[in-house]
């Protein structure tokens, strides 16, 4: 048997599963979304081989701070429930909230959207969320990549990654080095589960089955679970400008127990007061269905606190007032103490 080297039928890229026209159509849909996010410093954005950004001249000694993240298995619910318009906000928030922890102002953002077959409407909904997230935190959506890779992803599924770059004055980088016993721990309320712990969330949904509640915290069940990660950037930057904040911690994977120690100096611990912030219906339901104790809740989920602020006691009340005036829900959740022989975070 021989194989001909002169096939009678030509194969196009589209025959192989990649639709260049669909990609071009998506770019045209994205351009006006990205345009809304433009800010000082953008020299060239969507459409080129590389995006150009000039660090604003108001910085005297700028230090660039970068962060990257995804949305995790929350995307599985987006596929199943056909809710694609908010996961882009999650994508932005997971990176810019991390950059913020260093005291940095997010400057620009890039995204990576990968799928097996490009659905322009779905991709446009996702990128629309990304643009909305950037707009809400004053960060330019300066570029990105859409990858159509036949056979790599099941039909109707995609993956997301995001990349944020921010800047902070060298003298104002938050390191947590001056955190001391007696400093106050403030907790800023989360908007829900945010984007971590969804492998367990999905197991809870599966276990609950038809007995899942219709609403949680005044929202429809699916909306409560898909509520996007809160963007703390603008309000916390304003608080940083007005108050001597010593440290910030973004409460992501690992919850309160794993994330707060990342910003504490050696020998310091955070003693959190149980009950100093309320447990929402959403987290109460997850804990009940999963059948886990408080310790597991606090190291799996944000459990209602999405960002932690550490500040000296003399300035804590004023800082909390500034944040509340900007529509943050703020709780005084604990105090810094010597670690001794105990854990870095104690809840009791």
Coordinates of C-alpha atoms in Angstrom, one line a residue:
X1 CA 0.0 0.0 0.0
X2 CA 1.4 3.4 -0.9
X3 CA 0.5 6.9 0.3
X4 CA 0.2 9.7 -2.2
X5 CA 2.2 12.8 -1.6
X6 CA -0.3 14.8 -3.8
X7 CA -3.6 14.9 -2.0
X8 CA -6.5 15.9 -4.2
X9 CA -8.2 18.0 -1.4
X10 CA -6.4 20.9 0.2
X11 CA -6.6 21.3 4.0
X12 CA -7.1 24.8 5.5
X13 CA -6.3 25.9 9.0
X14 CA -10.0 26.1 9.5
X15 CA -10.4 22.4 8.5
X16 CA -7.8 21.6 11.2
X17 CA -10.1 23.4 13.7
X18 CA -8.6 26.9 13.9
X19 CA -10.9 29.7 12.7
X20 CA -8.8 32.8 12.0
X21 CA -11.9 34.8 11.1
X22 CA -13.5 34.0 14.5
X23 CA -10.3 35.2 16.1
X24 CA -10.3 38.4 14.1
X25 CA -14.0 39.0 15.0
X26 CA -13.1 38.6 18.7
X27 CA -10.3 41.1 18.5
X28 CA -12.7 43.6 17.0
X29 CA -15.2 42.9 19.9
X30 CA -12.5 43.4 22.5
X31 CA -11.0 46.7 21.2
X32 CA -13.8 49.0 22.5
X33 CA -13.8 47.1 25.8
X34 CA -10.1 47.6 26.3
X35 CA -10.4 51.3 25.2
X36 CA -12.5 52.0 28.3
X37 CA -9.6 50.9 30.5
X38 CA -6.9 53.2 29.0
X39 CA -5.0 55.3 31.5
X40 CA -1.8 57.4 31.8
X41 CA 1.2 55.5 30.7
X42 CA -0.3 53.5 27.9
X43 CA 1.7 54.0 24.7
X44 CA 0.4 51.1 22.6
X45 CA -2.1 48.5 23.5
X46 CA -4.3 45.9 21.9
X47 CA -3.3 44.8 18.4
X48 CA 0.5 45.0 18.4
X49 CA 3.1 42.3 19.0
X50 CA 3.9 43.8 22.4
X51 CA 2.1 46.4 24.5
X52 CA 4.0 49.5 25.5
X53 CA 3.6 51.3 28.9
X54 CA 5.6 54.2 30.4
X55 CA 5.8 54.3 34.2
X56 CA 4.0 57.6 35.2
X57 CA 6.5 60.4 35.9
X58 CA 5.0 61.1 39.3
X59 CA 7.0 58.1 40.6
X60 CA 10.5 59.1 41.8
X61 CA 11.9 55.7 42.5
X62 CA 9.3 53.3 41.0
X63 CA 9.6 49.6 41.8
X64 CA 7.6 47.3 39.6
X65 CA 5.5 44.6 41.2
X66 CA 4.0 41.7 39.2
X67 CA 1.5 39.0 39.8
X68 CA -0.1 36.2 37.9
X69 CA -3.1 33.9 38.7
X70 CA -6.1 32.1 37.2
X71 CA -9.7 31.4 38.3
X72 CA -9.3 27.7 39.1
X73 CA -12.1 25.2 39.1
X74 CA -14.7 28.0 39.5
X75 CA -14.6 27.9 35.7
X76 CA -16.3 24.4 35.8
X77 CA -19.4 26.1 37.3
X78 CA -19.2 28.8 34.6
X79 CA -19.3 26.1 31.9
X80 CA -22.1 24.2 33.6
X81 CA -24.2 27.2 34.4
X82 CA -23.3 29.2 31.3
X83 CA -22.3 32.2 33.5
X84 CA -19.3 33.7 31.7
X85 CA -19.6 37.4 32.4
X86 CA -18.1 37.6 35.8
X87 CA -15.1 35.2 35.8
X88 CA -13.1 37.8 34.0
X89 CA -13.5 40.1 37.1
X90 CA -12.2 37.2 39.2
X91 CA -9.2 36.9 36.9
X92 CA -8.3 40.5 37.3
X93 CA -9.0 40.6 41.1
X94 CA -6.8 37.6 41.9
X95 CA -3.7 39.3 40.4
X96 CA -4.3 43.0 41.3
X97 CA -5.3 42.3 44.9
X98 CA -2.0 40.4 45.2
X99 CA 0.0 43.3 43.7
X100 CA -1.8 45.7 46.1
X101 CA -0.5 43.8 49.1
X102 CA 3.0 45.2 48.4
X103 CA 1.5 48.7 48.4
X104 CA 1.5 48.9 44.6
X105 CA -0.9 50.6 42.3
X106 CA -1.8 48.2 39.4
X107 CA -0.8 49.8 36.1
X108 CA -1.7 47.3 33.4
X109 CA -3.0 43.8 32.9
X110 CA -2.7 41.1 30.2
X111 CA -4.9 38.0 29.8
X112 CA -4.5 34.6 28.3
X113 CA -7.7 32.8 27.0
X114 CA -7.3 29.3 25.7
X115 CA -9.9 27.0 24.2
X116 CA -10.4 24.1 21.9
X117 CA -12.9 25.8 19.6
X118 CA -13.4 29.6 19.8
X119 CA -17.0 30.7 20.5
X120 CA -16.8 34.5 19.9
X121 CA -19.8 35.3 22.2
X122 CA -18.5 33.3 25.1
X123 CA -15.0 34.7 24.7
X124 CA -16.4 38.3 24.4
X125 CA -18.4 37.8 27.6
X126 CA -15.3 36.6 29.5
X127 CA -13.1 39.5 28.2
X128 CA -15.9 41.9 28.9
X129 CA -15.6 40.9 32.5
X130 CA -11.8 41.3 32.4
X131 CA -12.2 44.8 31.0
X132 CA -14.8 45.6 33.7
X133 CA -12.4 44.4 36.4
X134 CA -9.6 46.6 35.0
X135 CA -11.9 49.6 34.7
X136 CA -13.0 49.2 38.4
X137 CA -9.4 49.2 39.7
X138 CA -7.9 51.8 37.3
X139 CA -5.7 49.3 35.5
X140 CA -5.3 49.2 31.7
X141 CA -6.1 46.1 29.8
X142 CA -3.1 46.5 27.5
X143 CA -2.9 43.2 25.7
X144 CA -3.5 39.5 25.8
X145 CA -3.6 36.2 23.9
X146 CA -6.4 34.1 22.5
X147 CA -5.3 30.6 21.8
X148 CA -7.6 28.2 19.8
X149 CA -6.1 24.7 20.2
X150 CA -8.3 21.9 18.8
X151 CA -8.2 18.7 20.9
X152 CA -6.7 20.4 24.0
X153 CA -10.0 21.3 25.7
X154 CA -13.4 19.7 25.8
X155 CA -16.2 21.4 23.8
X156 CA -17.5 24.5 25.6
X157 CA -14.6 24.8 28.0
X158 CA -11.7 27.2 28.2
X159 CA -8.9 28.3 30.6
X160 CA -7.8 31.7 31.8
X161 CA -4.6 33.2 33.1
X162 CA -4.0 36.8 34.0
X163 CA -0.9 38.9 34.5
X164 CA -0.8 42.3 36.4
X165 CA 2.1 44.8 36.8
X166 CA 2.0 47.6 39.3
X167 CA 4.3 50.2 40.7
X168 CA 5.1 51.5 44.2
X169 CA 7.6 54.0 45.4
X170 CA 10.7 52.2 46.8
X171 CA 10.3 53.9 50.1
X172 CA 6.7 52.9 50.5
X173 CA 6.9 49.1 49.8
X174 CA 4.9 47.2 52.3
X175 CA 7.0 44.5 53.8
X176 CA 5.4 43.9 57.3
X177 CA 8.8 44.3 58.9
X178 CA 7.6 46.9 61.4
X179 CA 4.6 44.9 62.6
X180 CA 4.7 44.7 66.4
X181 CA 2.7 43.2 69.3
X182 CA -0.4 45.3 70.0
X183 CA -1.0 46.2 66.3
X184 CA -4.6 45.7 65.3
X185 CA -5.8 43.3 62.6
X186 CA -8.7 44.7 60.5
X187 CA -10.7 42.4 58.1
X188 CA -12.3 43.6 55.0
X189 CA -15.4 41.6 54.0
X190 CA -15.2 39.3 51.0
X191 CA -18.0 39.3 48.4
X192 CA -18.3 35.5 48.7
X193 CA -16.1 32.5 48.0
X194 CA -14.0 34.6 45.6
X195 CA -11.9 32.2 43.5
X196 CA -10.5 29.6 45.9
X197 CA -11.8 26.4 47.3
X198 CA -14.1 25.6 44.4
X199 CA -13.1 22.0 44.2
X200 CA -14.7 21.6 47.6
X201 CA -17.6 23.9 46.7
X202 CA -18.4 21.7 43.7
X203 CA -18.4 18.6 45.9
X204 CA -20.8 20.4 48.3
X205 CA -23.1 21.2 45.4
X206 CA -23.0 17.6 44.3
X207 CA -23.7 16.3 47.8
X208 CA -26.6 18.7 48.3
X209 CA -28.2 17.8 45.0
X210 CA -31.8 19.0 44.8
X211 CA -31.7 20.0 48.5
X212 CA -29.5 23.0 47.7
X213 CA -31.1 26.3 48.8
X214 CA -32.8 28.6 46.4
X215 CA -31.1 31.7 47.8
X216 CA -28.1 32.5 50.0
X217 CA -27.5 36.0 51.5
X218 CA -30.3 37.4 49.5
X219 CA -29.0 36.2 46.2
X220 CA -30.0 33.3 43.9
X221 CA -28.0 30.2 44.8
X222 CA -25.9 30.2 41.6
X223 CA -25.3 34.0 41.7
X224 CA -24.1 33.7 45.3
X225 CA -21.5 31.1 44.4
X226 CA -20.4 32.9 41.2
X227 CA -20.2 36.4 42.8
X228 CA -16.9 37.7 41.6
X229 CA -13.9 38.4 43.8
X230 CA -14.0 41.8 45.4
X231 CA -11.6 44.4 44.0
X232 CA -10.0 46.2 47.0
X233 CA -7.6 48.3 45.0
X234 CA -9.0 51.8 44.9
X235 CA -10.3 51.9 48.5
X236 CA -7.1 50.4 50.0
X237 CA -4.8 52.6 48.0
X238 CA -6.8 55.6 49.3
X239 CA -6.4 54.2 52.9
X240 CA -2.6 53.7 52.3
X241 CA -2.3 57.3 51.3
X242 CA -4.0 58.5 54.5
X243 CA -2.9 56.0 57.2
X244 CA 0.3 54.3 58.2
X245 CA -0.7 50.8 57.3
X246 CA 2.0 48.2 58.1
X247 CA 0.9 45.1 56.2
X248 CA -1.8 43.8 53.9
X249 CA -2.7 40.2 53.2
X250 CA -4.9 39.0 50.4
X251 CA -6.9 36.0 51.6
X252 CA -6.8 33.4 48.8
X253 CA -5.9 29.7 48.7
X254 CA -5.0 28.6 52.3
X255 CA -7.5 31.0 53.8
X256 CA -6.8 33.2 56.9
X257 CA -4.5 30.6 58.4
X258 CA -2.0 30.4 55.5
X259 CA -2.0 33.9 54.1
X260 CA -1.7 36.2 57.1
X261 CA 1.6 34.7 58.2
X262 CA 3.1 35.6 54.8
X263 CA 3.2 39.3 55.8
X264 CA 4.2 38.9 59.5
X265 CA 7.8 39.2 60.6
X266 CA 9.5 36.3 62.3
X267 CA 8.3 35.9 65.9
X268 CA 4.9 37.5 65.4
X269 CA 1.5 35.9 65.3
X270 CA -2.1 37.1 64.6
X271 CA -4.6 36.3 67.3
X272 CA -8.0 36.5 65.7
X273 CA -11.2 36.7 67.8
X274 CA -13.8 34.1 66.9
X275 CA -17.1 35.7 66.2
X276 CA -15.6 39.2 65.6
X277 CA -17.0 39.0 62.0
X278 CA -20.3 37.2 61.0
X279 CA -20.4 34.0 59.1
X280 CA -22.6 34.5 56.0
X281 CA -25.3 32.1 55.0
X282 CA -23.1 31.0 52.1
X283 CA -20.2 29.9 54.3
X284 CA -22.5 28.4 57.0
X285 CA -24.1 26.3 54.2
X286 CA -20.7 25.2 52.9
X287 CA -19.5 24.2 56.4
X288 CA -22.7 22.3 57.1
X289 CA -22.7 20.4 53.8
X290 CA -18.9 19.7 53.9
X291 CA -19.1 18.7 57.6
X292 CA -15.8 20.4 58.4
X293 CA -14.7 22.3 61.6
X294 CA -13.8 25.9 61.9
X295 CA -10.0 25.2 61.5
X296 CA -10.7 23.6 58.1
X297 CA -13.0 26.5 57.1
X298 CA -10.3 29.0 57.9
X299 CA -7.6 27.3 55.9
X300 CA -9.8 26.4 52.9
X301 CA -11.9 29.5 52.3
X302 CA -11.6 33.2 53.0
X303 CA -14.6 32.6 55.3
X304 CA -15.9 36.1 54.9
X305 CA -12.7 38.1 55.0
X306 CA -11.0 38.9 51.7
X307 CA -8.3 41.3 52.7
X308 CA -6.5 41.9 56.0
X309 CA -5.0 45.2 57.2
X310 CA -2.4 45.4 60.0
X311 CA -2.0 48.8 61.6
X312 CA -1.0 50.2 64.9
X313 CA -3.8 50.6 67.5
X314 CA -3.6 54.4 67.6
X315 CA -4.6 54.6 63.9
X316 CA -6.9 51.6 63.6
X317 CA -10.2 53.4 64.2
X318 CA -9.4 56.2 61.7
X319 CA -8.2 53.7 59.1
X320 CA -11.4 51.6 59.5
X321 CA -13.5 54.8 59.2
X322 CA -11.8 55.7 55.9
X323 CA -12.4 52.3 54.5
X324 CA -16.1 52.2 55.6
X325 CA -16.6 55.7 54.0
X326 CA -15.5 54.1 50.8
X327 CA -18.1 51.3 51.1
X328 CA -15.9 48.6 52.5
X329 CA -17.3 46.5 55.3
X330 CA -14.6 46.5 58.0
X331 CA -14.3 44.4 61.2
X332 CA -11.7 44.6 63.9
X333 CA -10.8 40.9 64.0
X334 CA -7.7 40.5 66.1
X335 CA -4.4 41.7 67.4
X336 CA -0.7 40.9 66.8
X337 CA 1.1 39.1 69.6
X338 CA 4.4 37.3 70.1
X339 CA 4.2 33.8 68.5
X340 CA 5.9 32.0 71.4
X341 CA 5.4 28.3 70.9
X342 CA 2.0 28.8 69.2
X343 CA 0.8 29.0 65.7
X344 CA 1.2 32.0 63.4
X345 CA -2.5 32.5 63.3
X346 CA -4.7 31.6 66.3
X347 CA -8.5 31.9 66.1
X348 CA -10.2 31.7 69.4

